[in-house]
Coordinates of C-alpha atoms in Angstrom, one line a residue:
M1 CA -47.5 7.7 9.3
A2 CA -47.4 11.5 8.9
E3 CA -48.3 11.8 5.1
E4 CA -50.9 9.0 4.8
G5 CA -52.2 8.9 8.3
L6 CA -51.3 5.1 8.9
D7 CA -50.9 3.6 12.2
P8 CA -47.3 2.3 13.0
K9 CA -47.8 -1.2 12.0
A10 CA -49.7 -0.4 8.9
A11 CA -46.9 2.3 8.0
T12 CA -44.1 -0.3 8.7
V13 CA -45.7 -3.1 6.4
K14 CA -45.9 -0.7 3.7
S15 CA -42.4 0.7 4.0
M16 CA -41.0 -2.7 4.0
S17 CA -43.1 -3.7 1.0
E18 CA -41.5 -0.8 -0.9
I19 CA -38.1 -0.6 0.2
G20 CA -37.4 -4.5 1.4
S21 CA -36.1 -5.4 -2.2
A22 CA -34.0 -2.3 -2.2
L23 CA -32.2 -3.1 0.9
V24 CA -31.6 -6.5 -0.4
G25 CA -30.1 -5.0 -3.6
I26 CA -27.9 -2.5 -1.7
A27 CA -26.4 -5.3 0.6
A28 CA -25.9 -7.6 -2.5
V29 CA -24.0 -4.8 -4.4
L30 CA -21.8 -3.6 -1.4
S31 CA -21.0 -7.1 -0.7
A32 CA -20.4 -8.0 -4.4
V33 CA -18.0 -5.1 -4.6
M34 CA -15.9 -6.3 -1.8
V35 CA -15.9 -10.1 -2.2
P36 CA -13.5 -10.3 -5.1
M37 CA -11.0 -8.6 -2.9
A38 CA -11.0 -11.8 -0.6
F39 CA -9.5 -13.9 -3.3
F40 CA -6.5 -12.1 -4.0
G41 CA -3.1 -13.8 -3.1
G42 CA 0.1 -12.8 -1.6
S43 CA 0.6 -10.1 1.1
V44 CA -1.6 -7.6 -0.8
G45 CA -4.4 -10.2 -0.7
V46 CA -3.9 -10.3 3.0
I47 CA -4.7 -6.6 3.2
Y48 CA -7.6 -6.7 0.8
R49 CA -9.1 -9.9 2.7
Q50 CA -9.1 -7.9 5.9
F51 CA -11.2 -5.1 4.5
S52 CA -13.6 -7.5 2.4
I53 CA -14.3 -9.7 5.4
T54 CA -15.0 -6.7 7.6
I55 CA -17.2 -4.8 5.4
V56 CA -19.3 -8.0 4.0
S57 CA -19.9 -9.1 7.5
A58 CA -21.0 -5.5 8.5
M59 CA -23.1 -5.2 5.6
A60 CA -24.6 -8.7 6.2
L61 CA -25.5 -7.9 9.7
S62 CA -26.6 -4.5 8.8
V63 CA -29.2 -5.7 6.3
L64 CA -30.4 -8.4 8.7
V65 CA -31.1 -5.8 11.2
A66 CA -33.0 -3.6 8.6
L67 CA -35.0 -6.4 7.7
V68 CA -36.0 -8.0 10.9
L69 CA -35.2 -5.9 13.8
S70 CA -35.9 -2.3 12.6
P71 CA -39.7 -3.1 11.3
A72 CA -40.2 -4.6 14.7
L73 CA -39.0 -1.4 16.6
C74 CA -40.9 0.9 14.4
A75 CA -44.2 -0.8 14.9
T76 CA -43.5 -1.0 18.7
I77 CA -41.9 2.5 19.5
L78 CA -43.3 4.9 16.9
K79 CA -46.4 6.8 17.8
P80 CA -48.9 8.5 15.4
G81 CA -48.3 12.1 14.9
A82 CA -49.8 14.8 12.8
H83 CA -51.1 13.7 9.6
D84 CA -49.7 16.9 7.6
P85 CA -45.9 17.6 8.6
L86 CA -46.3 20.8 6.7
H87 CA -48.4 22.3 9.2
R88 CA -46.3 21.6 12.2
R89 CA -45.0 24.5 14.1
G90 CA -41.4 25.0 15.1
L91 CA -38.2 24.0 13.6
F92 CA -39.1 20.7 12.2
G93 CA -42.3 22.1 10.5
A94 CA -40.1 24.9 9.0
F95 CA -37.7 22.5 7.6
N96 CA -40.4 20.3 6.1
R97 CA -41.9 23.0 4.3
W98 CA -38.6 24.2 3.0
F99 CA -37.8 20.5 1.9
D100 CA -41.0 20.2 0.2
R101 CA -40.4 23.4 -1.9
S102 CA -36.7 22.3 -2.5
T103 CA -38.2 18.8 -3.7
N104 CA -40.6 20.4 -6.1
R105 CA -37.7 22.5 -7.6
Y106 CA -35.4 19.3 -7.8
V107 CA -38.2 17.4 -9.6
H108 CA -38.5 20.2 -12.0
L109 CA -34.8 20.4 -12.6
T110 CA -34.8 16.7 -13.1
R111 CA -37.4 16.8 -15.6
G112 CA -35.1 19.3 -17.5
V113 CA -32.1 17.1 -17.2
I114 CA -34.2 14.3 -18.8
G115 CA -35.6 16.6 -21.3
H116 CA -32.2 17.7 -22.4
R117 CA -30.7 14.2 -22.2
G118 CA -28.4 14.6 -25.2
L119 CA -26.7 17.5 -23.6
H120 CA -26.3 15.8 -20.4
L121 CA -25.0 12.7 -22.0
V122 CA -22.3 14.7 -23.6
V123 CA -21.5 16.2 -20.2
Y124 CA -21.3 12.3 -18.7
A125 CA -18.9 11.7 -21.4
V126 CA -16.9 14.6 -20.5
I127 CA -17.0 13.4 -16.8
L128 CA -15.6 9.9 -18.1
V129 CA -12.8 11.5 -19.9
V130 CA -11.7 13.7 -17.0
M131 CA -12.1 10.9 -14.5
G132 CA -9.9 8.6 -16.8
A133 CA -7.3 11.4 -17.3
L134 CA -6.9 12.2 -13.7
F135 CA -6.9 8.6 -12.7
I136 CA -4.1 7.8 -15.1
R137 CA -2.1 10.6 -13.8
L138 CA -2.4 9.9 -10.1
P139 CA 1.2 8.9 -8.5
T140 CA 1.1 5.3 -7.6
G141 CA 2.3 3.8 -4.2
F142 CA 1.9 0.6 -2.2
L143 CA 1.0 1.8 1.3
P144 CA 1.2 5.5 2.7
T145 CA 4.3 6.3 4.9
E146 CA 2.8 6.3 8.3
D147 CA 4.4 8.0 11.4
Q148 CA 5.5 4.8 13.4
G149 CA 7.3 7.1 16.0
Q150 CA 10.7 5.4 15.0
L151 CA 13.6 6.5 12.9
M152 CA 16.4 4.2 11.6
I153 CA 19.9 5.5 10.8
Q154 CA 22.7 4.1 8.7
F155 CA 26.2 5.3 8.6
T156 CA 29.0 4.2 6.5
L157 CA 32.7 5.3 6.3
P158 CA 35.1 4.9 3.5
A159 CA 36.8 1.5 3.2
G160 CA 39.4 0.7 5.8
A161 CA 38.3 3.2 8.3
T162 CA 39.2 2.1 11.8
K163 CA 36.7 1.6 14.6
E164 CA 37.8 4.7 16.3
R165 CA 36.7 6.8 13.3
T166 CA 33.5 5.1 13.2
E167 CA 32.7 5.7 17.0
K168 CA 33.5 9.4 16.3
V169 CA 30.9 9.6 13.6
R170 CA 28.4 7.9 16.0
G171 CA 29.1 10.3 18.5
E172 CA 28.5 13.1 16.2
I173 CA 25.0 11.6 15.2
D174 CA 24.1 11.4 18.9
A175 CA 25.2 14.9 19.5
Y176 CA 23.1 16.1 16.7
F177 CA 19.9 14.6 18.1
Q178 CA 20.6 15.6 21.5
K179 CA 21.2 19.3 20.5
N180 CA 18.4 19.8 18.0
E181 CA 15.8 16.8 18.4
S182 CA 15.9 16.1 22.1
K183 CA 12.3 17.2 22.7
D184 CA 11.0 14.8 20.0
V185 CA 13.6 12.2 20.0
P186 CA 14.3 11.3 23.6
T187 CA 15.8 7.9 23.1
M188 CA 18.6 6.7 20.6
F189 CA 20.5 3.5 20.5
A190 CA 23.4 3.1 18.2
V191 CA 26.0 0.3 17.4
T192 CA 29.0 0.1 15.2
G193 CA 30.5 -2.6 13.5
T194 CA 27.3 -3.6 11.7
G195 CA 24.7 -1.9 9.6
F196 CA 21.8 -2.8 7.3
G197 CA 24.5 -3.5 4.4
G198 CA 26.6 -5.9 6.1
S199 CA 29.3 -6.0 9.0
G200 CA 32.5 -4.2 9.1
Q201 CA 34.2 -1.7 11.4
N202 CA 33.6 1.1 9.1
S203 CA 29.7 0.8 9.4
G204 CA 27.1 1.4 12.2
Q205 CA 23.5 1.7 12.6
A206 CA 20.9 3.4 15.2
F207 CA 17.6 3.5 16.3
A208 CA 15.6 6.4 17.7
S209 CA 12.4 6.4 19.5
L210 CA 10.2 9.5 19.1
S211 CA 8.1 10.8 21.9
S212 CA 4.3 10.0 21.8
F213 CA 1.9 11.4 19.2
D214 CA 0.2 13.5 22.0
D215 CA 3.4 15.5 22.4
R216 CA 4.0 15.8 18.5
K217 CA 1.0 17.7 17.1
E218 CA 2.7 20.1 14.9
A219 CA 3.7 19.3 11.2
S220 CA 7.3 19.9 12.1
Q221 CA 7.3 17.3 14.7
A222 CA 6.3 14.5 12.1
V223 CA 8.7 11.7 11.6
S224 CA 9.1 12.7 8.0
A225 CA 10.0 16.3 8.9
I226 CA 12.5 15.2 11.6
A227 CA 14.2 12.6 9.1
A228 CA 14.3 15.5 6.4
R229 CA 16.1 17.9 8.8
A230 CA 18.3 15.2 10.0
N231 CA 19.2 14.1 6.5
A232 CA 20.0 17.8 5.4
T233 CA 22.4 18.3 8.4
L234 CA 24.1 15.0 8.8
S235 CA 24.5 14.6 4.9
K236 CA 27.3 17.3 5.4
L237 CA 29.6 15.1 7.3
R238 CA 32.6 14.7 5.5
D239 CA 33.9 11.5 7.1
A240 CA 30.7 9.4 6.4
E241 CA 27.5 9.0 4.5
V242 CA 24.6 9.0 6.8
F243 CA 20.9 8.0 5.8
I244 CA 17.9 8.5 8.0
M245 CA 15.0 6.2 7.1
T246 CA 11.6 5.1 8.4
P247 CA 10.7 1.6 9.2
P248 CA 8.7 -0.2 6.5
S249 CA 4.9 0.2 6.3
I250 CA 4.7 -3.7 6.9
H251 CA 7.4 -5.2 9.1
G252 CA 8.9 -8.0 7.6
L253 CA 8.8 -6.6 3.9
G254 CA 12.2 -4.9 3.4
Q255 CA 14.3 -3.3 6.0
S256 CA 12.9 0.2 5.8
N257 CA 10.5 2.6 3.7
V258 CA 12.5 2.9 0.8
F259 CA 12.5 1.2 -2.8
T260 CA 14.7 -1.7 -3.2
F261 CA 16.2 -2.2 -6.7
E262 CA 18.1 -5.4 -7.5
L263 CA 20.6 -5.0 -10.2
L264 CA 21.3 -8.2 -11.8
N265 CA 24.4 -9.4 -13.7
S266 CA 22.4 -11.2 -16.4
S267 CA 25.0 -11.3 -19.1
G268 CA 27.9 -12.8 -16.8
M269 CA 30.3 -9.9 -17.2
P270 CA 33.5 -9.6 -15.0
R271 CA 32.8 -8.3 -11.5
D272 CA 34.7 -5.2 -12.1
Q273 CA 32.6 -4.2 -15.1
F274 CA 29.5 -5.0 -13.2
V275 CA 30.6 -2.7 -10.2
A276 CA 31.4 0.0 -12.7
L277 CA 27.9 -0.1 -14.1
R278 CA 26.3 -0.1 -10.8
D279 CA 28.3 3.0 -9.8
K280 CA 27.5 4.7 -13.1
L281 CA 23.7 3.9 -12.5
I282 CA 23.9 5.3 -8.9
D283 CA 25.6 8.4 -10.2
A284 CA 22.9 8.9 -12.8
A285 CA 20.0 8.3 -10.3
S286 CA 21.7 10.9 -7.8
T287 CA 21.4 13.5 -10.4
D288 CA 17.9 12.7 -11.2
P289 CA 15.2 15.2 -10.0
K290 CA 12.8 12.3 -9.4
L291 CA 15.1 10.5 -6.9
A292 CA 16.8 11.1 -3.5
R293 CA 19.4 9.4 -1.4
V294 CA 20.2 6.7 -3.9
R295 CA 23.1 4.4 -2.8
A296 CA 24.3 0.8 -2.8
S297 CA 22.9 -1.0 0.2
T298 CA 26.2 -3.1 0.6
L299 CA 29.3 -1.8 2.0
P300 CA 32.1 -0.6 -0.3
D301 CA 35.0 -2.8 -1.1
T302 CA 37.4 -3.2 2.0
P303 CA 41.0 -4.3 2.3
Q304 CA 41.5 -7.9 2.4
L305 CA 44.4 -10.1 3.3
R306 CA 44.8 -12.6 0.5
V307 CA 46.6 -15.7 1.4
T308 CA 48.1 -17.5 -1.8
Y309 CA 49.4 -21.3 -1.8
D310 CA 52.2 -22.4 -4.0
D311 CA 50.8 -25.8 -5.5
A312 CA 54.3 -26.8 -6.5
K313 CA 55.8 -26.4 -2.9
L314 CA 52.7 -28.1 -1.5
S315 CA 53.4 -31.1 -3.6
V316 CA 56.9 -31.3 -2.7
L317 CA 56.1 -30.9 0.9
G318 CA 53.5 -33.6 1.1
L319 CA 50.7 -31.1 1.6
T320 CA 47.3 -30.5 0.0
D321 CA 45.2 -27.3 -0.4
A322 CA 43.0 -28.9 2.2
D323 CA 45.6 -29.4 4.7
A324 CA 46.6 -25.8 4.5
A325 CA 43.1 -24.5 4.6
S326 CA 42.1 -26.6 7.5
V327 CA 45.0 -25.0 9.5
L328 CA 44.0 -21.5 8.4
S329 CA 40.4 -21.8 9.4
S330 CA 41.1 -23.7 12.6
A331 CA 43.8 -21.3 13.9
W332 CA 41.7 -18.1 12.8
G333 CA 38.0 -19.2 13.0
G334 CA 38.1 -22.1 15.2
T335 CA 36.9 -25.7 14.6
Y336 CA 34.4 -27.7 17.0
V337 CA 35.9 -30.6 18.5
N338 CA 33.6 -32.4 20.8
D339 CA 31.6 -32.0 24.0
F340 CA 32.3 -32.8 27.6
V341 CA 30.3 -32.7 30.9
D342 CA 31.4 -30.1 33.5
R343 CA 29.4 -30.3 36.7
G344 CA 26.4 -31.6 35.2
R345 CA 26.5 -29.3 32.3
I346 CA 27.5 -30.1 28.6
K347 CA 30.1 -27.8 27.4
K348 CA 31.7 -27.5 23.7
V349 CA 35.4 -27.8 22.8
Y350 CA 36.8 -25.7 20.1
M351 CA 40.4 -25.4 18.8
Q352 CA 41.8 -22.1 17.9
A353 CA 45.0 -20.4 18.0
D354 CA 45.7 -18.2 21.1
A355 CA 44.7 -14.4 20.6
T356 CA 48.3 -13.5 20.6
D357 CA 48.9 -15.7 17.7
R358 CA 46.0 -14.6 15.3
A359 CA 46.1 -10.9 16.0
L360 CA 48.5 -9.6 13.2
P361 CA 48.6 -10.3 9.4
Q362 CA 52.1 -11.9 9.8
D363 CA 51.1 -14.3 12.6
P364 CA 50.3 -17.2 10.1
N365 CA 54.1 -17.4 9.5
K366 CA 54.3 -18.6 13.2
W367 CA 51.8 -21.7 12.3
F368 CA 52.9 -25.1 11.2
V369 CA 51.0 -27.7 9.0
R370 CA 51.3 -31.5 9.7
S371 CA 52.6 -33.1 6.3
S372 CA 51.9 -36.7 5.2
A373 CA 55.7 -37.0 4.4
T374 CA 57.9 -38.6 7.3
S375 CA 61.6 -38.2 8.0
A376 CA 64.1 -40.8 7.9
D377 CA 63.4 -41.9 11.5
G378 CA 59.7 -42.0 10.8
V379 CA 58.8 -39.0 12.5
T380 CA 55.9 -36.9 10.8
K381 CA 57.2 -33.5 9.5
M382 CA 55.7 -30.0 10.6
V383 CA 55.9 -27.7 7.7
P384 CA 56.0 -23.7 8.3
F385 CA 53.1 -22.1 6.9
S386 CA 55.4 -19.5 5.3
S387 CA 57.2 -22.2 3.4
F388 CA 54.4 -22.4 0.8
A389 CA 52.2 -19.4 1.3
S390 CA 52.4 -15.7 0.8
M391 CA 50.2 -13.0 1.7
S392 CA 49.2 -9.5 0.3
W393 CA 46.6 -6.9 0.7
E394 CA 43.9 -6.0 -2.1
M395 CA 40.4 -4.4 -2.2
G396 CA 37.5 -6.9 -2.4
P397 CA 33.8 -7.1 -1.7
N398 CA 32.6 -7.2 1.8
S399 CA 29.9 -9.6 1.0
V400 CA 28.8 -11.3 -2.4
S401 CA 25.0 -11.4 -2.9
R402 CA 23.0 -13.3 -5.6
F403 CA 19.2 -12.6 -6.5
N404 CA 17.3 -15.2 -8.5
G405 CA 20.5 -17.2 -9.2
R406 CA 22.5 -14.3 -10.5
S407 CA 25.0 -12.0 -9.0
S408 CA 23.4 -8.9 -7.9
Y409 CA 23.8 -5.5 -6.0
E410 CA 20.9 -4.2 -4.1
I411 CA 20.2 -0.4 -4.6
N412 CA 18.0 1.7 -2.2
G413 CA 16.6 5.1 -2.6
E414 CA 13.7 7.3 -2.0
P415 CA 11.4 9.5 -4.2
A416 CA 12.3 13.1 -4.3
S417 CA 10.0 15.5 -2.8
G418 CA 6.8 16.0 -4.7
F419 CA 7.1 12.5 -6.4
S420 CA 5.6 9.0 -5.5
S421 CA 7.4 5.8 -5.0
G422 CA 5.9 4.5 -8.3
E423 CA 7.3 7.6 -10.1
A424 CA 10.5 6.7 -8.6
M425 CA 10.5 3.0 -9.4
A426 CA 9.6 3.9 -13.1
E427 CA 12.5 6.2 -13.2
M428 CA 15.0 3.7 -11.8
V429 CA 14.1 1.3 -14.5
A430 CA 14.4 3.9 -17.2
L431 CA 17.9 4.7 -16.1
Q432 CA 18.9 1.0 -15.8
E433 CA 17.9 0.6 -19.4
E434 CA 19.8 3.5 -20.5
V435 CA 23.3 3.4 -18.6
A436 CA 23.7 -0.2 -17.6
P437 CA 23.5 -2.3 -20.7
G438 CA 24.0 -6.2 -20.1
T439 CA 22.1 -6.0 -16.8
S440 CA 18.5 -6.7 -15.7
Y441 CA 16.6 -5.9 -12.8
A442 CA 14.1 -7.0 -10.2
W443 CA 12.2 -5.6 -7.2
S444 CA 12.2 -6.8 -3.7
G445 CA 10.6 -5.9 -0.4
L446 CA 7.9 -3.6 -0.4
S447 CA 8.9 -2.4 -4.0
Y448 CA 8.1 -5.9 -5.1
Q449 CA 4.7 -5.9 -3.5
E450 CA 4.0 -2.5 -5.0
N451 CA 5.0 -3.7 -8.6
E452 CA 2.8 -6.7 -8.1
T453 CA -0.1 -4.6 -7.0
N454 CA -0.1 -2.2 -9.9
G455 CA -0.6 -5.1 -12.3
Q456 CA -3.6 -6.5 -10.2
T457 CA -5.5 -3.0 -10.0
G458 CA -7.1 -3.4 -13.3
Y459 CA -8.4 -6.8 -12.6
L460 CA -9.7 -6.0 -9.2
Y461 CA -12.0 -3.1 -10.4
G462 CA -13.2 -5.1 -13.6
L463 CA -13.9 -8.1 -11.5
S464 CA -15.9 -6.1 -8.9
V465 CA -17.9 -4.1 -11.7
I466 CA -18.8 -7.6 -13.4
V467 CA -19.9 -9.1 -10.1
V468 CA -22.0 -6.1 -9.2
F469 CA -23.5 -6.1 -12.6
L470 CA -24.5 -9.9 -12.3
C471 CA -25.9 -9.4 -8.9
L472 CA -28.2 -6.6 -10.1
A473 CA -29.3 -8.6 -13.2
A474 CA -30.2 -11.6 -10.9
L475 CA -32.0 -9.2 -8.5
Y476 CA -34.1 -7.5 -11.1
E477 CA -34.3 -10.5 -13.6
S478 CA -33.3 -8.0 -16.5
W479 CA -29.9 -7.4 -18.2
S480 CA -31.1 -3.7 -18.9
V481 CA -32.0 -2.2 -15.6
P482 CA -28.7 -2.9 -14.0
F483 CA -27.1 -0.7 -16.6
A484 CA -29.0 2.2 -15.3
V485 CA -27.5 1.4 -12.0
M486 CA -23.9 0.8 -13.3
L487 CA -23.9 4.1 -15.2
V488 CA -23.7 5.9 -11.9
I489 CA -20.3 4.6 -10.9
P490 CA -18.2 7.2 -12.7
L491 CA -20.2 10.1 -11.1
G492 CA -18.8 8.8 -7.8
V493 CA -15.3 7.6 -8.8
I494 CA -14.8 11.3 -10.5
G495 CA -15.3 12.9 -6.8
A496 CA -12.9 10.3 -5.2
V497 CA -10.2 10.8 -7.7
L498 CA -10.6 14.7 -7.6
A499 CA -10.6 14.6 -3.9
V500 CA -7.4 12.5 -3.8
T501 CA -5.7 14.7 -6.5
L502 CA -6.3 18.0 -4.6
R503 CA -4.9 16.6 -1.6
G504 CA -1.8 15.3 -3.2
L505 CA -2.3 11.6 -2.2
E506 CA -1.2 8.5 -4.0
N507 CA -3.0 5.6 -5.8
N508 CA -2.2 2.9 -3.2
I509 CA -3.9 -0.1 -1.9
L510 CA -6.1 1.9 0.7
L511 CA -7.2 4.5 -1.9
Q512 CA -8.2 1.3 -4.0
V513 CA -10.3 0.1 -1.0
G514 CA -11.9 3.7 -0.9
L515 CA -12.6 3.6 -4.5
L516 CA -14.4 0.3 -4.3
T517 CA -16.4 1.3 -1.3
T518 CA -17.3 4.3 -3.4
I519 CA -18.6 2.1 -6.2
G520 CA -20.8 0.3 -3.8
L521 CA -22.3 3.5 -2.1
A522 CA -22.9 5.2 -5.4
S523 CA -24.8 2.2 -6.7
K524 CA -26.8 2.3 -3.4
N525 CA -28.2 5.8 -4.5
A526 CA -28.9 4.6 -7.8
I527 CA -30.7 1.4 -6.6
L528 CA -33.0 3.6 -4.4
I529 CA -34.2 5.4 -7.4
V530 CA -34.2 2.6 -10.2
E531 CA -35.9 0.1 -8.0
F532 CA -38.9 2.3 -7.1
A533 CA -39.0 3.5 -10.8
E534 CA -39.0 0.0 -12.0
A535 CA -42.0 -0.8 -9.6
S536 CA -43.9 2.2 -10.8
R537 CA -43.3 1.2 -14.4
R538 CA -44.7 -2.2 -13.8
Q539 CA -47.6 -0.6 -12.5
G540 CA -48.3 0.9 -15.8
K541 CA -46.8 4.3 -15.6
D542 CA -44.4 5.6 -18.4
L543 CA -40.6 5.9 -18.3
L544 CA -40.8 9.8 -17.4
E545 CA -43.5 9.5 -14.9
S546 CA -41.8 6.5 -13.1
A547 CA -38.4 8.2 -13.1
L548 CA -39.7 11.6 -11.7
E549 CA -41.9 9.8 -9.1
A550 CA -38.9 7.8 -7.9
A551 CA -36.7 11.0 -7.9
R552 CA -39.4 12.6 -5.6
V553 CA -40.1 9.8 -3.1
R554 CA -36.5 8.8 -2.8
L555 CA -34.8 12.2 -2.5
R556 CA -35.2 12.5 1.2
P557 CA -33.7 8.9 2.2
I558 CA -30.8 9.4 -0.4
L559 CA -29.8 12.8 1.1
M560 CA -30.3 11.3 4.6
T561 CA -28.1 8.2 4.3
S562 CA -25.6 10.3 2.0
I563 CA -25.1 13.1 4.6
A564 CA -24.9 10.8 7.7
F565 CA -22.3 8.5 5.7
I566 CA -20.2 11.7 4.9
A567 CA -20.4 12.8 8.4
G568 CA -19.1 9.4 9.5
V569 CA -16.1 9.4 7.2
L570 CA -15.1 13.0 7.7
P571 CA -13.1 12.1 10.9
L572 CA -11.2 9.8 8.7
A573 CA -10.2 12.4 6.0
V574 CA -8.8 14.8 8.8
A575 CA -7.3 12.0 11.0
T576 CA -4.1 12.6 12.9
G577 CA -1.7 10.5 15.0
A578 CA -0.9 6.9 14.5
G579 CA -2.1 5.4 11.3
A580 CA -3.4 8.8 10.2
Q581 CA -2.2 8.4 6.6
G582 CA -4.2 5.3 5.8
R583 CA -7.3 6.7 7.2
I584 CA -6.8 9.8 5.2
A585 CA -6.6 7.8 2.0
I586 CA -9.8 6.0 2.5
G587 CA -11.6 8.8 4.1
T588 CA -10.7 11.4 1.3
A589 CA -11.6 8.9 -1.5
V590 CA -15.0 8.0 0.0
L591 CA -15.8 11.7 1.0
G592 CA -15.3 12.9 -2.4
G593 CA -16.9 10.0 -4.1
M594 CA -19.9 10.3 -1.9
F595 CA -20.2 14.0 -2.6
T596 CA -20.3 13.8 -6.3
G597 CA -22.1 10.5 -6.2
T598 CA -24.8 12.0 -4.4
A599 CA -25.0 15.5 -6.0
L600 CA -24.8 14.1 -9.4
A601 CA -26.5 10.9 -8.9
I602 CA -29.9 12.3 -8.0
F603 CA -30.0 14.2 -11.3
Y604 CA -28.5 11.7 -13.7
V605 CA -30.0 8.4 -12.2
P606 CA -33.4 9.3 -13.5
M607 CA -32.1 10.1 -16.8
F608 CA -30.2 6.9 -17.1
F609 CA -33.4 5.1 -16.2
V610 CA -35.2 6.8 -19.0
V611 CA -32.5 6.3 -21.5
V612 CA -31.9 2.7 -20.8
G613 CA -35.5 2.1 -20.9
K614 CA -35.8 3.8 -24.3
L615 CA -32.6 2.1 -25.5
F616 CA -34.1 -1.3 -24.7
H617 CA -37.7 -0.4 -26.0
R618 CA -39.2 -1.5 -22.6
K619 CA -42.9 -0.4 -22.3
A620 CA -45.2 -0.2 -19.5
P621 CA -47.3 -3.4 -19.3
A622 CA -51.0 -3.1 -19.7
T623 CA -53.0 -3.0 -16.6
T624 CA -56.4 -4.0 -17.9
A625 CA -55.9 -6.8 -20.1
Q626 CA -53.1 -9.2 -21.2
P627 CA -51.8 -8.3 -24.7
Q628 CA -52.5 -10.8 -27.4
P629 CA -50.1 -12.1 -29.9
A630 CA -50.6 -10.4 -33.5
L631 CA -51.9 -12.8 -36.1
N632 CA -50.6 -12.4 -39.6

């Protein structure tokens, strides 16, 4: 309207004829990038699917509005204005004049880039190498550790410790939080007799609820900082091992936000040898600079009362092992008998020895077992338990665990400061192979999901790029034009990887979502230029003229949409509070990717269009007459 003096309706019709196919192409590319995510399985697939469905649905609605509603609003609401925007007064006129001069300089620079395309293709190759090197060096992870406002505390005393000692440790932990962290940890609940590794009077656990995020705005009040201080202080307790943990990023996948390493007895070695290798592995991990707070999740061996039957005496006395075991289990553990009705309610009947007769280790000597043998007068004999059984104390496992059908021990730990969970997992595997021969390993909980995700990342990126290429090929009915668009992808990815590297973030699921979004948005900028340049070429212009004209015309919409998007994701990159780490991961990747994907793409996409055009020997079609086939 302002540049050509068209009325609103005519301007709308002309605008839609120029950008309609570009809008469809952008929507197709952004949707194609996200669609493969929806078909991944497992818990990772659930996370991917949420982003995929949300972004694809929003993109479909957006392009529908852009193609149907926006043109109608433009034709209805817009009013004719000054024909020459450069002669307008005020701020907008000054801005238009400055932008027009900047556009001319930009076109001149773009012409220089195309003219020296050999040099800039070398620069592009360097960008590819740097991008790959930085991406490979990114520490890996599953999900960022979020501040959920909760802490979990596990404390374990030496084997055989009494309940009184355990209660004393519980009191010391409670006193620490009341004295040092009462402002940020107003509530804590603790129990003894049970823990994350099993039940026993020498173990306990506690749960602490932190104050609201509005009251914890300082970095020192974050859950990670509070946990670090508590671990540093409570680790000095001489009577117990205390570990402060945060809940898992996804509830139900593991007990806490630590790696879960399953050491498997794959060679069938004796238990004592297997335990020795487990302890050797834990000792090696405890001194490794990449690992912190590595420990076995199970309780240590505890004193156990061993009851031994003399089979010869059992046979002479007319008893069997089952007879003795039945009395032992009934007297100590109780046996269900039947039900009875009491005042309209069904109650269960259990048979068990009185508490006074099952409180001490020597109490079984008071028990009798009914023998199958009878006396001379036909009376069934009652045999004292002590006549065929002996009891002794020994050390034994609190529980026996199996994983994938093999005896196993679960080992938990955390990455040391400055290292990622992926690096910690790789280090545990290396240590297991070095110090624990005859064993194998597996991952469980969040660690299993992270290990599975690392193997799927390459397939995800590759599949997304292939789908985008096929969509572009179908849109432009060409195998060559999509290359000019696809070549822009590394220009966006390099910015995302640089931004993530500078902020010290991990290559996790949310970063991968941000990278895929960056791929789609970088392709969007390329489509705006390539689509217009291809239309100009079809009208008879040469490659260079088409590329420069497209760069000039599309500069303003590219900058406008990119700046708007950068402003939109900026709050994500600097987020605080609940769920901040996830928003930071996505926002940082998209922010960095959009910055370089815009700043570099506006110069390199016209060059890519010319290079691809010359590579595939595409010539402008004749405008006056159809070419005739040559006759030999």
